[in-house]
Amino acid sequence: MAKVVVVYHSGYGHTQRMAQAVGEGAQAELVAIDADGNVPASAWDTLAAADAIILGSPTYMGTVSWQFKKFADASSKAWYTQAWKDKLFAGFTNSAAMNGDKGSTLTYLFTLAMQHGGLWVSQGIMPSSTKAAQRNDSNYLGSYAGAMAQSPADAGAADMLPGDLQTARDFGARVAQVAARFQR
Amino acid sequence: MAKVVVVYHSGYGHTQRMAQAVGEGAQAELVAIDADGNVPASAWDTLAAADAIILGSPTYMGTVSWQFKKFADASSKAWYTQAWKDKLFAGFTNSAAMNGDKGSTLTYLFTLAMQHGGLWVSQGIMPSSTKAAQRNDSNYLGSYAGAMAQSPADAGAADMLPGDLQTARDFGARVAQVAARFQR
Amino acid sequence: MAKVVVVYHSGYGHTQRMAQAVGEGAQAELVAIDADGNVPASAWDTLAAADAIILGSPTYMGTVSWQFKKFADASSKAWYTQAWKDKLFAGFTNSAAMNGDKGSTLTYLFTLAMQHGGLWVSQGIMPSSTKAAQRNDSNYLGSYAGAMAQSPADAGAADMLPGDLQTARDFGARVAQVAARFQR
Amino acid sequence: MAKVVVVYHSGYGHTQRMAQAVGEGAQAELVAIDADGNVPASAWDTLAAADAIILGSPTYMGTVSWQFKKFADASSKAWYTQAWKDKLFAGFTNSAAMNGDKGSTLTYLFTLAMQHGGLWVSQGIMPSSTKAAQRNDSNYLGSYAGAMAQSPADAGAADMLPGDLQTARDFGARVAQVAARFQR
């Protein structure tokens, strides 16, 4: 079976719940980036051993949190030797507004994966965008490059919507499926 | 008074309604790009005389329609002499999904304005993104770089939401205000 | 063996030479988008049968040419049924300036591939960026998301640099290699 | 006279030299973000009083450094009250490769400015991209959205090219000029 790792930062718990949902879908190991932007030393071995790395961050001020970026900057060591070349990558993000520049975050996660010489897996779930669409439909937010969740500015992690979490779970399952196919 | 021009393409009428709302807010002249990607010859003089140019397009397959792009490519004549340098620019788009890569379209419109040596005006309306937010609130879609409208895939132009159209109107008014200030 | 198709538009012959180099590297079939933005009807079958689709366009006014965009808009038929889901995609572009928003073009090609539910293959060639770097080195332009070539504004297609063409060839070979691995 | 502030992070001194050149051109006050991503408490007053804010960062792993991002995240306080609304913004970056995703950094700086409700000033200098172009020409790197400098991976800050620094100076002068016009 392909090894999938979810590496994420969460500021207030929303992105963590999303990471857990993605991880469930992908049967993945989770690596949390802490409040100082650090990961345990062992995380670099975990990432090196991964077939697929799923990157997750809240969208703060238009892109990933500084803690996630600190992790990305620290990954320059792997970049230098192209140690992650040809791994699969994918990404997800949460923010307060419907758009709120979540697309900018996913584009950045893609850019990071490209620098690592990776392959990027799309979300692969069609948007729910007819008149009959409901907020808890699969991919109601209409994302393509990765998974999105939206949590109102005054909503705690416990209030996250089941539709967004199910979308995250399905997205995780898809990445694992692609990883399995690619590994054969 | 500053002269504002809205130049837009609309495939099915939604972006046209949005252009009209933006135009009302900005008291602007409208220039329509036709189904073959052309504008009347006089449009180039209209654009040359503008203090501010507001660019509008539906989001099709992840960015502006090909008709809008044909107009953008034709604007290379103005680019070559930097005839539009220091004009104000702003942008808007409509698509079926909540996100649906509308951010990609606005980023492209910005990129075009940059090639023309322009100044870009943000939407300037804060997102409505609390638990109490309603679909017809101002900037419910949570955009910053320009105005967004969202129309379900099976909804005609007549079904466009009053909130999105009011956001478009307010956005037009803002661009006109900035243009007036810049012109003084 | 995996089937790779290069679909491209070229305005003045530069992108065509680049497409040929990519195609050589990938042992790919080439599909040209014509000056009106059309492809032969048979091209859609060719693309449907592809394991990997490599997208190429000049960068005009900050992104793909309108002719390429017309092709992208026509691909909405395949999008609607997600007929190209899980195919590999990759991209390349040529323009006159060192940067010249070539990155914007590659990001758009990625966005298009994401709408199709695809997987995106990075260029996978490290930049040549030390003091000793020469213009004809592999990936001298320092791209990651796809292949870039740069041709001065007053240089014909015959003047294209051997380094850029070799980079394109190597990039094509890489995509074919990933496609073969993914197909197994 | 309009008040221009340059706020920047520099890891190895290159972006600092660039910031100084931009600052000279703009007759601006400089605010340095330190190695921990912090600015002096007084910097927030300086920024609040600015007519134009020029944002500068190296490009690390595909976008701004984590230290710059920490500053951007801290600016959420100003964002919350839209305290920087209608200020002018502009941006610059340095990295090792010709492209090296410097465009991604400038697009992010733009995105940040948009969240603050700002107006973005283009670089406004045409690329030098004919066959006769020389490395030290103005805007040899072919940027539009902001100023770029390129410093080989093994080159110290002292080795920065005079052409890139002059481009940065001219860019600073342009932003100051636009700020003066806008302030009248």
PDB file of N, CA and C in Angstrom, chain A residues 123-129 133-148 163-164 166-168 170, chain B residues 97-100:
ATOM      1  N   GLN A 123      -8.228  17.863  -7.068  1.00  0.00           N
ATOM      2  CA  GLN A 123      -9.266  17.395  -6.148  1.00  0.00           C
ATOM      3  C   GLN A 123     -10.115  16.314  -6.798  1.00  0.00           C
ATOM      4  N   GLY A 124     -10.432  16.469  -8.055  1.00  0.00           N
ATOM      5  CA  GLY A 124     -11.138  15.412  -8.783  1.00  0.00           C
ATOM      6  C   GLY A 124     -12.598  15.224  -8.405  1.00  0.00           C
ATOM      7  N   ILE A 125     -13.189  16.221  -7.804  1.00  0.00           N
ATOM      8  CA  ILE A 125     -14.612  16.152  -7.442  1.00  0.00           C
ATOM      9  C   ILE A 125     -15.301  17.346  -8.096  1.00  0.00           C
ATOM     10  N   MET A 126     -16.322  17.113  -8.892  1.00  0.00           N
ATOM     11  CA  MET A 126     -16.979  18.221  -9.595  1.00  0.00           C
ATOM     12  C   MET A 126     -17.727  19.123  -8.603  1.00  0.00           C
ATOM     13  N   PRO A 127     -17.754  20.423  -8.870  1.00  0.00           N
ATOM     14  CA  PRO A 127     -18.484  21.343  -7.995  1.00  0.00           C
ATOM     15  C   PRO A 127     -19.975  21.058  -8.006  1.00  0.00           C
ATOM     16  N   SER A 128     -20.610  21.360  -6.915  1.00  0.00           N
ATOM     17  CA  SER A 128     -22.069  21.341  -6.870  1.00  0.00           C
ATOM     18  C   SER A 128     -22.501  22.787  -7.088  1.00  0.00           C
ATOM     19  N   SER A 129     -23.013  23.091  -8.285  1.00  0.00           N
ATOM     20  CA  SER A 129     -23.254  24.501  -8.615  1.00  0.00           C
ATOM     21  C   SER A 129     -24.521  24.740  -9.429  1.00  0.00           C
ATOM     22  N   ALA A 133     -28.264  23.208  -5.569  1.00  0.00           N
ATOM     23  CA  ALA A 133     -27.101  22.916  -4.709  1.00  0.00           C
ATOM     24  C   ALA A 133     -27.343  23.325  -3.259  1.00  0.00           C
ATOM     25  N   GLN A 134     -26.861  22.490  -2.337  1.00  0.00           N
ATOM     26  CA  GLN A 134     -26.974  22.758  -0.908  1.00  0.00           C
ATOM     27  C   GLN A 134     -25.572  22.922  -0.318  1.00  0.00           C
ATOM     28  N   ARG A 135     -25.472  23.701   0.740  1.00  0.00           N
ATOM     29  CA  ARG A 135     -24.170  24.011   1.348  1.00  0.00           C
ATOM     30  C   ARG A 135     -23.382  22.765   1.736  1.00  0.00           C
ATOM     31  N   ASN A 136     -24.082  21.676   2.090  1.00  0.00           N
ATOM     32  CA  ASN A 136     -23.350  20.480   2.501  1.00  0.00           C
ATOM     33  C   ASN A 136     -23.102  19.489   1.371  1.00  0.00           C
ATOM     34  N   ASP A 137     -23.368  19.913   0.157  1.00  0.00           N
ATOM     35  CA  ASP A 137     -23.040  19.061  -0.996  1.00  0.00           C
ATOM     36  C   ASP A 137     -21.528  18.901  -1.122  1.00  0.00           C
ATOM     37  N   SER A 138     -21.163  17.845  -1.818  1.00  0.00           N
ATOM     38  CA  SER A 138     -19.754  17.603  -2.109  1.00  0.00           C
ATOM     39  C   SER A 138     -19.201  18.750  -2.958  1.00  0.00           C
ATOM     40  N   ASN A 139     -18.052  19.273  -2.541  1.00  0.00           N
ATOM     41  CA  ASN A 139     -17.391  20.380  -3.249  1.00  0.00           C
ATOM     42  C   ASN A 139     -18.331  21.533  -3.577  1.00  0.00           C
ATOM     43  N   TYR A 140     -19.145  21.912  -2.612  1.00  0.00           N
ATOM     44  CA  TYR A 140     -20.024  23.071  -2.787  1.00  0.00           C
ATOM     45  C   TYR A 140     -19.192  24.327  -3.054  1.00  0.00           C
ATOM     46  N   LEU A 141     -17.969  24.364  -2.486  1.00  0.00           N
ATOM     47  CA  LEU A 141     -17.152  25.573  -2.633  1.00  0.00           C
ATOM     48  C   LEU A 141     -16.577  25.717  -4.040  1.00  0.00           C
ATOM     49  N   GLY A 142     -16.665  24.659  -4.841  1.00  0.00           N
ATOM     50  CA  GLY A 142     -16.271  24.787  -6.243  1.00  0.00           C
ATOM     51  C   GLY A 142     -14.776  24.911  -6.449  1.00  0.00           C
ATOM     52  N   SER A 143     -14.025  24.047  -5.785  1.00  0.00           N
ATOM     53  CA  SER A 143     -12.565  24.056  -5.945  1.00  0.00           C
ATOM     54  C   SER A 143     -12.146  22.942  -6.894  1.00  0.00           C
ATOM     55  N   TYR A 144     -11.010  23.125  -7.554  1.00  0.00           N
ATOM     56  CA  TYR A 144     -10.478  22.095  -8.455  1.00  0.00           C
ATOM     57  C   TYR A 144      -9.065  21.654  -8.061  1.00  0.00           C
ATOM     58  N   ALA A 145      -8.214  22.601  -7.653  1.00  0.00           N
ATOM     59  CA  ALA A 145      -6.795  22.298  -7.461  1.00  0.00           C
ATOM     60  C   ALA A 145      -6.513  21.546  -6.168  1.00  0.00           C
ATOM     61  N   GLY A 146      -7.447  21.610  -5.229  1.00  0.00           N
ATOM     62  CA  GLY A 146      -7.290  20.936  -3.951  1.00  0.00           C
ATOM     63  C   GLY A 146      -8.591  21.071  -3.182  1.00  0.00           C
ATOM     64  N   ALA A 147      -8.577  20.647  -1.913  1.00  0.00           N
ATOM     65  CA  ALA A 147      -9.811  20.694  -1.122  1.00  0.00           C
ATOM     66  C   ALA A 147      -9.909  22.002  -0.348  1.00  0.00           C
ATOM     67  N   MET A 148     -11.115  22.543  -0.291  1.00  0.00           N
ATOM     68  CA  MET A 148     -11.386  23.767   0.467  1.00  0.00           C
ATOM     69  C   MET A 148     -12.443  23.491   1.528  1.00  0.00           C
ATOM     70  N   GLY A 163     -20.433  18.738   5.181  1.00  0.00           N
ATOM     71  CA  GLY A 163     -20.184  18.655   3.733  1.00  0.00           C
ATOM     72  C   GLY A 163     -18.723  18.927   3.402  1.00  0.00           C
ATOM     73  N   ASP A 164     -18.166  19.946   4.037  1.00  0.00           N
ATOM     74  CA  ASP A 164     -16.754  20.264   3.792  1.00  0.00           C
ATOM     75  C   ASP A 164     -15.852  19.129   4.291  1.00  0.00           C
ATOM     76  N   GLN A 166     -16.692  15.959   4.602  1.00  0.00           N
ATOM     77  CA  GLN A 166     -16.852  14.786   3.727  1.00  0.00           C
ATOM     78  C   GLN A 166     -16.073  14.993   2.422  1.00  0.00           C
ATOM     79  N   THR A 167     -16.095  16.210   1.924  1.00  0.00           N
ATOM     80  CA  THR A 167     -15.319  16.533   0.725  1.00  0.00           C
ATOM     81  C   THR A 167     -13.832  16.283   0.996  1.00  0.00           C
ATOM     82  N   ALA A 168     -13.390  16.690   2.188  1.00  0.00           N
ATOM     83  CA  ALA A 168     -11.989  16.490   2.577  1.00  0.00           C
ATOM     84  C   ALA A 168     -11.651  14.995   2.650  1.00  0.00           C
ATOM     85  N   ASP A 170     -13.216  12.510   1.043  1.00  0.00           N
ATOM     86  CA  ASP A 170     -13.229  11.961  -0.321  1.00  0.00           C
ATOM     87  C   ASP A 170     -11.956  12.353  -1.078  1.00  0.00           C
TER      88      ASP A 170
ATOM     89  N   ALA B  97     -19.758  28.330 -10.011  1.00  0.00           N
ATOM     90  CA  ALA B  97     -19.470  27.783  -8.689  1.00  0.00           C
ATOM     91  C   ALA B  97     -19.039  28.887  -7.724  1.00  0.00           C
ATOM     92  N   MET B  98     -19.068  28.587  -6.442  1.00  0.00           N
ATOM     93  CA  MET B  98     -18.714  29.580  -5.416  1.00  0.00           C
ATOM     94  C   MET B  98     -17.298  30.117  -5.674  1.00  0.00           C
ATOM     95  N   ASN B  99     -16.346  29.196  -5.824  1.00  0.00           N
ATOM     96  CA  ASN B  99     -15.011  29.618  -6.225  1.00  0.00           C
ATOM     97  C   ASN B  99     -14.913  29.489  -7.736  1.00  0.00           C
ATOM     98  N   GLY B 100     -14.713  28.271  -8.216  1.00  0.00           N
ATOM     99  CA  GLY B 100     -14.717  28.045  -9.652  1.00  0.00           C
ATOM    100  C   GLY B 100     -13.626  28.811 -10.369  1.00  0.00           C
TER     101      GLY B 100
END
